[in-house]
PDB file of C-alpha atoms in Angstrom:
ATOM      1  CA  MET A   1     -31.010  34.757 -16.169  1.00  0.00           C
ATOM      2  CA  PHE A   2     -30.740  31.076 -15.176  1.00  0.00           C
ATOM      3  CA  THR A   3     -33.587  28.690 -15.804  1.00  0.00           C
ATOM      4  CA  SER A   4     -32.661  26.061 -13.213  1.00  0.00           C
ATOM      5  CA  LEU A   5     -30.495  25.251 -10.227  1.00  0.00           C
ATOM      6  CA  GLU A   6     -28.573  22.773 -12.382  1.00  0.00           C
ATOM      7  CA  GLU A   7     -27.574  25.556 -14.782  1.00  0.00           C
ATOM      8  CA  MET A   8     -26.458  27.798 -11.906  1.00  0.00           C
ATOM      9  CA  LEU A   9     -24.325  25.012 -10.445  1.00  0.00           C
ATOM     10  CA  ARG A  10     -22.810  24.253 -13.848  1.00  0.00           C
ATOM     11  CA  GLN A  11     -21.912  27.879 -14.541  1.00  0.00           C
ATOM     12  CA  ALA A  12     -20.525  28.350 -11.025  1.00  0.00           C
ATOM     13  CA  ALA A  13     -18.246  25.343 -11.511  1.00  0.00           C
ATOM     14  CA  ILE A  14     -17.088  26.661 -14.886  1.00  0.00           C
ATOM     15  CA  HIS A  15     -16.133  30.029 -13.368  1.00  0.00           C
ATOM     16  CA  PHE A  16     -14.503  28.486 -10.313  1.00  0.00           C
ATOM     17  CA  HIS A  17     -12.336  26.084 -12.283  1.00  0.00           C
ATOM     18  CA  ALA A  18     -11.433  28.800 -14.801  1.00  0.00           C
ATOM     19  CA  ASP A  19      -9.421  30.563 -12.062  1.00  0.00           C
ATOM     20  CA  ASP A  20     -12.264  32.899 -11.158  1.00  0.00           C
ATOM     21  CA  PRO A  21     -13.323  31.580  -7.730  1.00  0.00           C
ATOM     22  CA  THR A  22     -14.946  34.892  -6.751  1.00  0.00           C
ATOM     23  CA  ALA A  23     -17.404  34.664  -9.648  1.00  0.00           C
ATOM     24  CA  GLY A  24     -18.043  30.999  -8.893  1.00  0.00           C
ATOM     25  CA  LEU A  25     -18.766  31.695  -5.236  1.00  0.00           C
ATOM     26  CA  SER A  26     -20.983  34.632  -6.165  1.00  0.00           C
ATOM     27  CA  LEU A  27     -23.149  32.405  -8.344  1.00  0.00           C
ATOM     28  CA  ILE A  28     -23.345  29.751  -5.628  1.00  0.00           C
ATOM     29  CA  ASN A  29     -24.421  32.385  -3.114  1.00  0.00           C
ATOM     30  CA  GLU A  30     -27.234  33.356  -5.490  1.00  0.00           C
ATOM     31  CA  ALA A  31     -28.206  29.704  -5.804  1.00  0.00           C
ATOM     32  CA  ILE A  32     -28.335  29.320  -2.026  1.00  0.00           C
ATOM     33  CA  GLU A  33     -30.562  32.388  -1.719  1.00  0.00           C
ATOM     34  CA  SER A  34     -32.998  30.930  -4.251  1.00  0.00           C
ATOM     35  CA  PHE A  35     -32.755  27.247  -3.341  1.00  0.00           C
ATOM     36  CA  SER A  36     -31.787  27.274   0.328  1.00  0.00           C
ATOM     37  CA  TRP A  37     -33.691  24.024   1.015  1.00  0.00           C
ATOM     38  CA  ASP A  38     -31.686  22.051  -1.547  1.00  0.00           C
ATOM     39  CA  PRO A  39     -28.429  20.472  -0.277  1.00  0.00           C
ATOM     40  CA  ARG A  40     -26.670  20.717  -3.652  1.00  0.00           C
ATOM     41  CA  PRO A  41     -25.623  24.414  -3.642  1.00  0.00           C
ATOM     42  CA  TRP A  42     -24.444  24.037  -0.046  1.00  0.00           C
ATOM     43  CA  GLU A  43     -22.406  21.011  -1.112  1.00  0.00           C
ATOM     44  CA  VAL A  44     -20.864  22.902  -4.024  1.00  0.00           C
ATOM     45  CA  ARG A  45     -19.985  25.935  -1.916  1.00  0.00           C
ATOM     46  CA  GLY A  46     -18.485  23.671   0.723  1.00  0.00           C
ATOM     47  CA  GLY A  47     -16.374  21.970  -1.934  1.00  0.00           C
ATOM     48  CA  MET A  48     -15.193  25.343  -3.221  1.00  0.00           C
ATOM     49  CA  HIS A  49     -14.176  26.453   0.260  1.00  0.00           C
ATOM     50  CA  GLN A  50     -12.338  23.143   0.720  1.00  0.00           C
ATOM     51  CA  GLN A  51     -10.375  23.657  -2.495  1.00  0.00           C
ATOM     52  CA  LEU A  52      -9.510  27.207  -1.393  1.00  0.00           C
ATOM     53  CA  GLY A  53      -8.237  25.883   1.955  1.00  0.00           C
ATOM     54  CA  GLU A  54     -11.033  27.576   3.914  1.00  0.00           C
ATOM     55  CA  ILE A  55     -11.651  24.520   6.044  1.00  0.00           C
ATOM     56  CA  GLY A  56     -13.957  25.982   8.691  1.00  0.00           C
ATOM     57  CA  LEU A  57     -16.279  27.484   6.084  1.00  0.00           C
ATOM     58  CA  ALA A  58     -16.242  24.244   4.102  1.00  0.00           C
ATOM     59  CA  ILE A  59     -17.209  22.155   7.127  1.00  0.00           C
ATOM     60  CA  ASN A  60     -20.033  24.541   8.012  1.00  0.00           C
ATOM     61  CA  ASP A  61     -21.512  24.301   4.505  1.00  0.00           C
ATOM     62  CA  LEU A  62     -21.065  20.547   4.138  1.00  0.00           C
ATOM     63  CA  GLU A  63     -22.481  19.757   7.572  1.00  0.00           C
ATOM     64  CA  PHE A  64     -25.482  21.977   6.850  1.00  0.00           C
ATOM     65  CA  ALA A  65     -25.969  20.258   3.486  1.00  0.00           C
ATOM     66  CA  SER A  66     -26.012  16.905   5.299  1.00  0.00           C
ATOM     67  CA  SER A  67     -28.845  18.185   7.485  1.00  0.00           C
ATOM     68  CA  LEU A  68     -30.906  18.815   4.330  1.00  0.00           C
ATOM     69  CA  GLY A  69     -30.312  15.433   2.748  1.00  0.00           C
ATOM     70  CA  PRO A  70     -27.719  12.721   2.150  1.00  0.00           C
ATOM     71  CA  LEU A  71     -24.396  14.040   0.871  1.00  0.00           C
ATOM     72  CA  SER A  72     -23.110  12.906  -2.504  1.00  0.00           C
ATOM     73  CA  PRO A  73     -19.932  10.768  -2.432  1.00  0.00           C
ATOM     74  CA  SER A  74     -17.811  13.703  -3.624  1.00  0.00           C
ATOM     75  CA  ALA A  75     -19.194  15.927  -0.860  1.00  0.00           C
ATOM     76  CA  GLN A  76     -18.573  13.195   1.713  1.00  0.00           C
ATOM     77  CA  LEU A  77     -14.962  12.959   0.543  1.00  0.00           C
ATOM     78  CA  ALA A  78     -14.583  16.735   0.751  1.00  0.00           C
ATOM     79  CA  LEU A  79     -15.958  16.718   4.302  1.00  0.00           C
ATOM     80  CA  ALA A  80     -13.686  13.812   5.289  1.00  0.00           C
ATOM     81  CA  ASP A  81     -10.662  15.677   3.938  1.00  0.00           C
ATOM     82  CA  CYS A  82     -11.667  18.813   5.855  1.00  0.00           C
ATOM     83  CA  TYR A  83     -11.950  16.841   9.084  1.00  0.00           C
ATOM     84  CA  ARG A  84      -8.501  15.367   8.455  1.00  0.00           C
ATOM     85  CA  ARG A  85      -6.987  18.754   7.799  1.00  0.00           C
ATOM     86  CA  ARG A  86      -8.525  20.032  11.038  1.00  0.00           C
ATOM     87  CA  GLY A  87      -6.976  17.120  12.924  1.00  0.00           C
ATOM     88  CA  GLU A  88     -10.198  15.172  13.444  1.00  0.00           C
ATOM     89  CA  ASN A  89      -8.876  11.959  11.957  1.00  0.00           C
ATOM     90  CA  HIS A  90     -11.525   9.763  13.581  1.00  0.00           C
ATOM     91  CA  LEU A  91     -14.293  11.628  11.739  1.00  0.00           C
ATOM     92  CA  CYS A  92     -12.361  11.451   8.477  1.00  0.00           C
ATOM     93  CA  ALA A  93     -11.817   7.706   8.909  1.00  0.00           C
ATOM     94  CA  ARG A  94     -15.477   7.087   9.750  1.00  0.00           C
ATOM     95  CA  ILE A  95     -16.674   8.698   6.504  1.00  0.00           C
ATOM     96  CA  ALA A  96     -13.975   7.052   4.394  1.00  0.00           C
ATOM     97  CA  ARG A  97     -14.730   3.592   5.829  1.00  0.00           C
ATOM     98  CA  GLN A  98     -18.447   4.022   5.196  1.00  0.00           C
ATOM     99  CA  LEU A  99     -17.751   4.931   1.588  1.00  0.00           C
ATOM    100  CA  ALA A 100     -15.282   2.054   1.230  1.00  0.00           C
ATOM    101  CA  CYS A 101     -17.985  -0.392   2.328  1.00  0.00           C
ATOM    102  CA  ASP A 102     -20.612   1.060   0.012  1.00  0.00           C
ATOM    103  CA  PRO A 103     -21.005  -1.296  -2.976  1.00  0.00           C
ATOM    104  CA  ASN A 104     -22.574   1.571  -4.932  1.00  0.00           C
ATOM    105  CA  CYS A 105     -19.528   3.821  -4.538  1.00  0.00           C
ATOM    106  CA  THR A 106     -18.035   4.180  -8.010  1.00  0.00           C
ATOM    107  CA  THR A 107     -14.460   3.229  -8.794  1.00  0.00           C
ATOM    108  CA  ARG A 108     -13.465   6.819  -9.525  1.00  0.00           C
ATOM    109  CA  PHE A 109     -13.831   7.681  -5.829  1.00  0.00           C
ATOM    110  CA  LEU A 110     -11.951   4.666  -4.479  1.00  0.00           C
ATOM    111  CA  SER A 111      -8.443   6.062  -5.002  1.00  0.00           C
ATOM    112  CA  GLN A 112      -9.373   9.167  -2.979  1.00  0.00           C
ATOM    113  CA  ILE A 113     -10.841   6.952  -0.270  1.00  0.00           C
ATOM    114  CA  SER A 114      -7.671   4.839  -0.022  1.00  0.00           C
ATOM    115  CA  CYS A 115      -5.567   7.997   0.111  1.00  0.00           C
ATOM    116  CA  LEU A 116      -7.606   9.454   2.977  1.00  0.00           C
ATOM    117  CA  LEU A 117      -7.500   6.178   4.891  1.00  0.00           C
ATOM    118  CA  GLY A 118      -3.747   6.000   4.451  1.00  0.00           C
ATOM    119  CA  LEU A 119      -3.287   9.570   5.608  1.00  0.00           C
ATOM    120  CA  VAL A 120      -5.148   8.867   8.851  1.00  0.00           C
ATOM    121  CA  GLY A 121      -3.284   5.611   9.462  1.00  0.00           C
ATOM    122  CA  ASP A 122      -5.910   3.001   8.542  1.00  0.00           C
ATOM    123  CA  PHE A 123      -3.550   1.066   6.276  1.00  0.00           C
ATOM    124  CA  SER A 124      -5.497  -2.201   6.382  1.00  0.00           C
ATOM    125  CA  THR A 125      -8.666  -0.649   4.979  1.00  0.00           C
ATOM    126  CA  ALA A 126      -6.661   1.437   2.500  1.00  0.00           C
ATOM    127  CA  LEU A 127      -5.067  -1.803   1.291  1.00  0.00           C
ATOM    128  CA  ALA A 128      -8.474  -3.460   0.922  1.00  0.00           C
ATOM    129  CA  VAL A 129      -9.722  -0.508  -1.136  1.00  0.00           C
ATOM    130  CA  CYS A 130      -6.738  -0.798  -3.495  1.00  0.00           C
ATOM    131  CA  GLU A 131      -7.499  -4.495  -3.873  1.00  0.00           C
ATOM    132  CA  ARG A 132     -11.082  -3.628  -4.775  1.00  0.00           C
ATOM    133  CA  ILE A 133      -9.841  -1.156  -7.387  1.00  0.00           C
ATOM    134  CA  ILE A 134      -7.761  -3.753  -9.221  1.00  0.00           C
ATOM    135  CA  GLU A 135     -10.673  -6.195  -9.162  1.00  0.00           C
ATOM    136  CA  GLU A 136     -12.680  -3.628 -11.086  1.00  0.00           C
ATOM    137  CA  ARG A 137      -9.811  -2.089 -13.081  1.00  0.00           C
ATOM    138  CA  PRO A 138      -6.954  -4.603 -13.436  1.00  0.00           C
ATOM    139  CA  CYS A 139      -4.783  -2.116 -15.364  1.00  0.00           C
ATOM    140  CA  ALA A 140      -4.940   0.594 -12.667  1.00  0.00           C
ATOM    141  CA  HIS A 141      -1.198   0.794 -11.956  1.00  0.00           C
ATOM    142  CA  PRO A 142      -1.496   3.271  -9.038  1.00  0.00           C
ATOM    143  CA  ALA A 143      -3.657   0.734  -7.203  1.00  0.00           C
ATOM    144  CA  TRP A 144      -1.088  -2.040  -7.734  1.00  0.00           C
ATOM    145  CA  PHE A 145       1.561   0.277  -6.314  1.00  0.00           C
ATOM    146  CA  GLY A 146      -0.881   1.226  -3.544  1.00  0.00           C
ATOM    147  CA  ILE A 147      -1.117  -2.416  -2.483  1.00  0.00           C
ATOM    148  CA  GLY A 148       2.657  -2.555  -2.232  1.00  0.00           C
ATOM    149  CA  TYR A 149       2.733   0.777  -0.441  1.00  0.00           C
ATOM    150  CA  TYR A 150       0.215  -0.191   2.226  1.00  0.00           C
ATOM    151  CA  ARG A 151       1.751  -3.646   2.621  1.00  0.00           C
ATOM    152  CA  ALA A 152       5.002  -1.869   3.393  1.00  0.00           C
ATOM    153  CA  ARG A 153       3.248   0.352   5.903  1.00  0.00           C
ATOM    154  CA  LEU A 154       1.930  -2.831   7.536  1.00  0.00           C
ATOM    155  CA  GLU A 155       5.519  -4.177   7.616  1.00  0.00           C
ATOM    156  CA  PHE A 156       5.169  -7.000   5.128  1.00  0.00           C
ATOM    157  CA  SER A 157       8.495  -8.370   3.915  1.00  0.00           C
ATOM    158  CA  PRO A 158      10.067  -7.078   0.670  1.00  0.00           C
ATOM    159  CA  LYS A 159       9.242 -10.408  -1.017  1.00  0.00           C
ATOM    160  CA  GLN A 160       5.575  -9.936  -0.107  1.00  0.00           C
ATOM    161  CA  ILE A 161       5.589  -6.429  -1.586  1.00  0.00           C
ATOM    162  CA  LEU A 162       7.650  -7.069  -4.718  1.00  0.00           C
ATOM    163  CA  PRO A 163       4.987  -8.708  -6.984  1.00  0.00           C
ATOM    164  CA  PHE A 164       2.625  -5.748  -6.678  1.00  0.00           C
ATOM    165  CA  VAL A 165       5.280  -3.150  -7.438  1.00  0.00           C
ATOM    166  CA  ALA A 166       6.487  -5.307 -10.311  1.00  0.00           C
ATOM    167  CA  ARG A 167       2.967  -5.301 -11.746  1.00  0.00           C
ATOM    168  CA  ALA A 168       2.704  -1.501 -11.353  1.00  0.00           C
ATOM    169  CA  HIS A 169       6.024  -1.141 -13.162  1.00  0.00           C
ATOM    170  CA  GLU A 170       4.885  -3.539 -15.894  1.00  0.00           C
ATOM    171  CA  LEU A 171       1.830  -1.362 -16.487  1.00  0.00           C
ATOM    172  CA  ASN A 172       3.773   1.923 -16.373  1.00  0.00           C
ATOM    173  CA  SER A 173       7.472   1.286 -16.898  1.00  0.00           C
ATOM    174  CA  ALA A 174       8.309   4.998 -17.193  1.00  0.00           C
ATOM    175  CA  HIS A 175       7.279   5.780 -13.603  1.00  0.00           C
ATOM    176  CA  ALA A 176      10.516   6.497 -11.726  1.00  0.00           C
ATOM    177  CA  VAL A 177       9.132   5.721  -8.248  1.00  0.00           C
ATOM    178  CA  TYR A 178       7.870   2.327  -9.405  1.00  0.00           C
ATOM    179  CA  LYS A 179      11.155   1.566 -11.139  1.00  0.00           C
ATOM    180  CA  THR A 180      13.356   2.577  -8.207  1.00  0.00           C
ATOM    181  CA  ASN A 181      11.252   0.664  -5.698  1.00  0.00           C
ATOM    182  CA  LEU A 182      11.297  -2.382  -7.953  1.00  0.00           C
ATOM    183  CA  ALA A 183      15.096  -2.238  -8.010  1.00  0.00           C
ATOM    184  CA  LEU A 184      15.428  -1.802  -4.234  1.00  0.00           C
ATOM    185  CA  LEU A 185      12.895  -4.545  -3.533  1.00  0.00           C
ATOM    186  CA  ARG A 186      14.775  -6.954  -5.804  1.00  0.00           C
ATOM    187  CA  ILE A 187      17.993  -6.142  -3.957  1.00  0.00           C
ATOM    188  CA  ALA A 188      16.291  -6.576  -0.569  1.00  0.00           C
ATOM    189  CA  SER A 189      14.800  -9.891  -1.744  1.00  0.00           C
ATOM    190  CA  GLY A 190      18.212 -11.266  -2.684  1.00  0.00           C
ATOM    191  CA  ASP A 191      18.192 -10.565  -6.436  1.00  0.00           C
ATOM    192  CA  GLU A 192      20.970  -7.984  -6.299  1.00  0.00           C
ATOM    193  CA  ARG A 193      22.116  -8.388  -9.900  1.00  0.00           C
ATOM    194  CA  GLU A 194      18.687  -7.599 -11.349  1.00  0.00           C
ATOM    195  CA  GLY A 195      18.141  -4.766  -8.897  1.00  0.00           C
ATOM    196  CA  TRP A 196      21.415  -3.075  -9.700  1.00  0.00           C
ATOM    197  CA  ALA A 197      20.851  -3.542 -13.425  1.00  0.00           C
ATOM    198  CA  ILE A 198      17.644  -1.502 -13.116  1.00  0.00           C
ATOM    199  CA  LEU A 199      19.325   1.261 -11.097  1.00  0.00           C
ATOM    200  CA  GLU A 200      22.363   1.527 -13.356  1.00  0.00           C
ATOM    201  CA  GLU A 201      20.263   1.973 -16.486  1.00  0.00           C
ATOM    202  CA  MET A 202      18.090   4.672 -14.882  1.00  0.00           C
ATOM    203  CA  ASP A 203      18.637   8.363 -15.437  1.00  0.00           C
ATOM    204  CA  SER A 204      18.858   9.684 -11.876  1.00  0.00           C
ATOM    205  CA  VAL A 205      17.197  12.954 -12.953  1.00  0.00           C
ATOM    206  CA  GLU A 206      13.945  10.989 -13.432  1.00  0.00           C
ATOM    207  CA  LEU A 207      13.635  10.505  -9.674  1.00  0.00           C
ATOM    208  CA  ARG A 208      12.252  13.331  -7.550  1.00  0.00           C
ATOM    209  CA  CYS A 209      11.640  11.484  -4.292  1.00  0.00           C
ATOM    210  CA  PRO A 210      14.064  12.417  -1.464  1.00  0.00           C
ATOM    211  CA  SER A 211      13.491   9.215   0.505  1.00  0.00           C
ATOM    212  CA  LEU A 212      14.206   6.996  -2.508  1.00  0.00           C
ATOM    213  CA  LEU A 213      17.294   8.997  -3.442  1.00  0.00           C
ATOM    214  CA  GLN A 214      18.546   8.524   0.111  1.00  0.00           C
ATOM    215  CA  ALA A 215      17.807   4.801  -0.039  1.00  0.00           C
ATOM    216  CA  VAL A 216      19.707   4.365  -3.314  1.00  0.00           C
ATOM    217  CA  GLN A 217      22.687   6.234  -1.881  1.00  0.00           C
ATOM    218  CA  ALA A 218      22.613   3.948   1.162  1.00  0.00           C
ATOM    219  CA  GLU A 219      22.694   0.891  -1.128  1.00  0.00           C
ATOM    220  CA  CYS A 220      25.599   2.395  -3.053  1.00  0.00           C
ATOM    221  CA  ALA A 221      27.491   2.918   0.203  1.00  0.00           C
ATOM    222  CA  ARG A 222      26.704  -0.634   1.337  1.00  0.00           C
ATOM    223  CA  VAL A 223      28.295  -2.185  -1.745  1.00  0.00           C
ATOM    224  CA  GLY A 224      31.038   0.430  -2.091  1.00  0.00           C
ATOM    225  CA  ASN A 225      29.853   1.702  -5.473  1.00  0.00           C
ATOM    226  CA  ALA A 226      31.303   5.214  -5.359  1.00  0.00           C
ATOM    227  CA  THR A 227      30.489   6.059  -8.972  1.00  0.00           C
ATOM    228  CA  GLU A 228      26.791   5.314  -8.607  1.00  0.00           C
ATOM    229  CA  ALA A 229      26.704   7.013  -5.196  1.00  0.00           C
ATOM    230  CA  MET A 230      28.059  10.220  -6.729  1.00  0.00           C
ATOM    231  CA  ARG A 231      25.482  10.177  -9.543  1.00  0.00           C
ATOM    232  CA  TRP A 232      22.508   9.761  -7.209  1.00  0.00           C
ATOM    233  CA  ARG A 233      23.920  12.212  -4.652  1.00  0.00           C
ATOM    234  CA  ALA A 234      24.146  14.870  -7.353  1.00  0.00           C
ATOM    235  CA  GLN A 235      20.422  14.460  -8.108  1.00  0.00           C
ATOM    236  CA  ALA A 236      19.579  14.627  -4.395  1.00  0.00           C
ATOM    237  CA  ASN A 237      21.564  17.862  -4.070  1.00  0.00           C
ATOM    238  CA  GLU A 238      19.931  19.397  -7.145  1.00  0.00           C
ATOM    239  CA  LEU A 239      16.498  18.442  -5.845  1.00  0.00           C
ATOM    240  CA  ALA A 240      17.244  19.954  -2.439  1.00  0.00           C
ATOM    241  CA  ASN A 241      18.456  23.154  -4.098  1.00  0.00           C
ATOM    242  CA  GLY A 242      15.453  23.414  -6.400  1.00  0.00           C
ATOM    243  CA  ALA A 243      17.559  23.050  -9.539  1.00  0.00           C
ATOM    244  CA  HIS A 244      14.779  21.177 -11.327  1.00  0.00           C
ATOM    245  CA  GLY A 245      11.998  23.537 -10.307  1.00  0.00           C
ATOM    246  CA  THR A 246      10.419  23.588 -13.762  1.00  0.00           C
ATOM    247  CA  GLY A 247      10.282  19.804 -14.103  1.00  0.00           C
ATOM    248  CA  ALA A 248       8.009  17.195 -12.568  1.00  0.00           C
ATOM    249  CA  PRO A 249       6.854  18.006  -9.022  1.00  0.00           C
ATOM    250  CA  GLN A 250       8.835  16.649  -6.111  1.00  0.00           C
ATOM    251  CA  CYS A 251       7.336  13.616  -4.382  1.00  0.00           C
ATOM    252  CA  ARG A 252       5.284  14.758  -1.386  1.00  0.00           C
ATOM    253  CA  ARG A 253       5.564  11.584   0.661  1.00  0.00           C
ATOM    254  CA  ARG A 254       8.163  11.658   3.393  1.00  0.00           C
ATOM    255  CA  ASN A 255       9.070   8.054   2.714  1.00  0.00           C
ATOM    256  CA  CYS A 256       8.027   5.871  -0.185  1.00  0.00           C
ATOM    257  CA  CYS A 257      10.934   3.431  -0.093  1.00  0.00           C
ATOM    258  CA  LEU A 258       8.970   0.199   0.115  1.00  0.00           C
ATOM    259  CA  ALA A 259      12.052  -1.952   0.681  1.00  0.00           C
ATOM    260  CA  LEU A 260      12.417  -0.469   4.177  1.00  0.00           C
ATOM    261  CA  PRO A 261       9.033  -0.967   5.842  1.00  0.00           C
ATOM    262  CA  THR A 262      10.133  -0.091   9.370  1.00  0.00           C
ATOM    263  CA  ALA A 263      11.660   3.207   8.220  1.00  0.00           C
ATOM    264  CA  PHE A 264       8.307   4.854   7.513  1.00  0.00           C
ATOM    265  CA  THR A 265       7.365   8.153   9.086  1.00  0.00           C
ATOM    266  CA  SER A 266       4.102  10.018   8.605  1.00  0.00           C
ATOM    267  CA  VAL A 267       2.889  10.815   5.123  1.00  0.00           C
ATOM    268  CA  GLU A 268       2.554  14.355   3.874  1.00  0.00           C
ATOM    269  CA  ALA A 269      -0.958  15.447   2.964  1.00  0.00           C
ATOM    270  CA  GLY A 270      -1.881  15.740  -0.654  1.00  0.00           C
ATOM    271  CA  GLU A 271      -0.696  12.554  -2.287  1.00  0.00           C
ATOM    272  CA  GLY A 272      -1.925   9.101  -1.699  1.00  0.00           C
ATOM    273  CA  ALA A 273      -0.629   5.818  -2.874  1.00  0.00           C
ATOM    274  CA  SER A 274      -3.311   5.203  -5.385  1.00  0.00           C
TER     275      SER A 274
END
């Protein structure tokens, strides 16, 4: 039926990503039976198991693929993520750092690398990866925000974080997390008038980050602005109650208020800064 391994892998991916993972896995199993010496079908099956949350099976396949030949960058990232999800952060970090140092690693993988490094607590390397991204893609606004994010994790001052968030906001002014952080950083840096001007013109419903909503409410309380406090509190309550369940997804970081570097807790899996 199939003339080559490449065609089998392509069709398996089509089925898997068309919400038919059983058919995709079935094709990959056929490929493994016919091409068991080739690391590629093992890589693909490992990646499928990773996406299905079957971490043990994914690690088994990806580690076996690595015994047959060097893993592709995407397979290395999948294996690193599996190690992280199994609590083996040192193995995740080792793979991510190796990829980060590889000059041949393409830009499209760098954001995933910085995310993994951030999730396992290597903020310095994650920051360096974001800096590499903007060298290659100066308009990559998530990387500009990522620099600010990891600087905050490393407890840089608000003034040392502000220019990078400002650039992210300049490149994507509709992004509510960028806009809110820009406002809070301006306030924390002493430019209260400009910061409050940004917050007052925002529609609070845009923001779906609990930590930022809490930070804005704290600023409202600090200056005694009861009207603004009520507006932002209403959004926080609606978010907590799931009133906007059909809108944009809620932010999955536990704390992305960059104006309060020492307030950080751990980051939830699944969303990196870049």
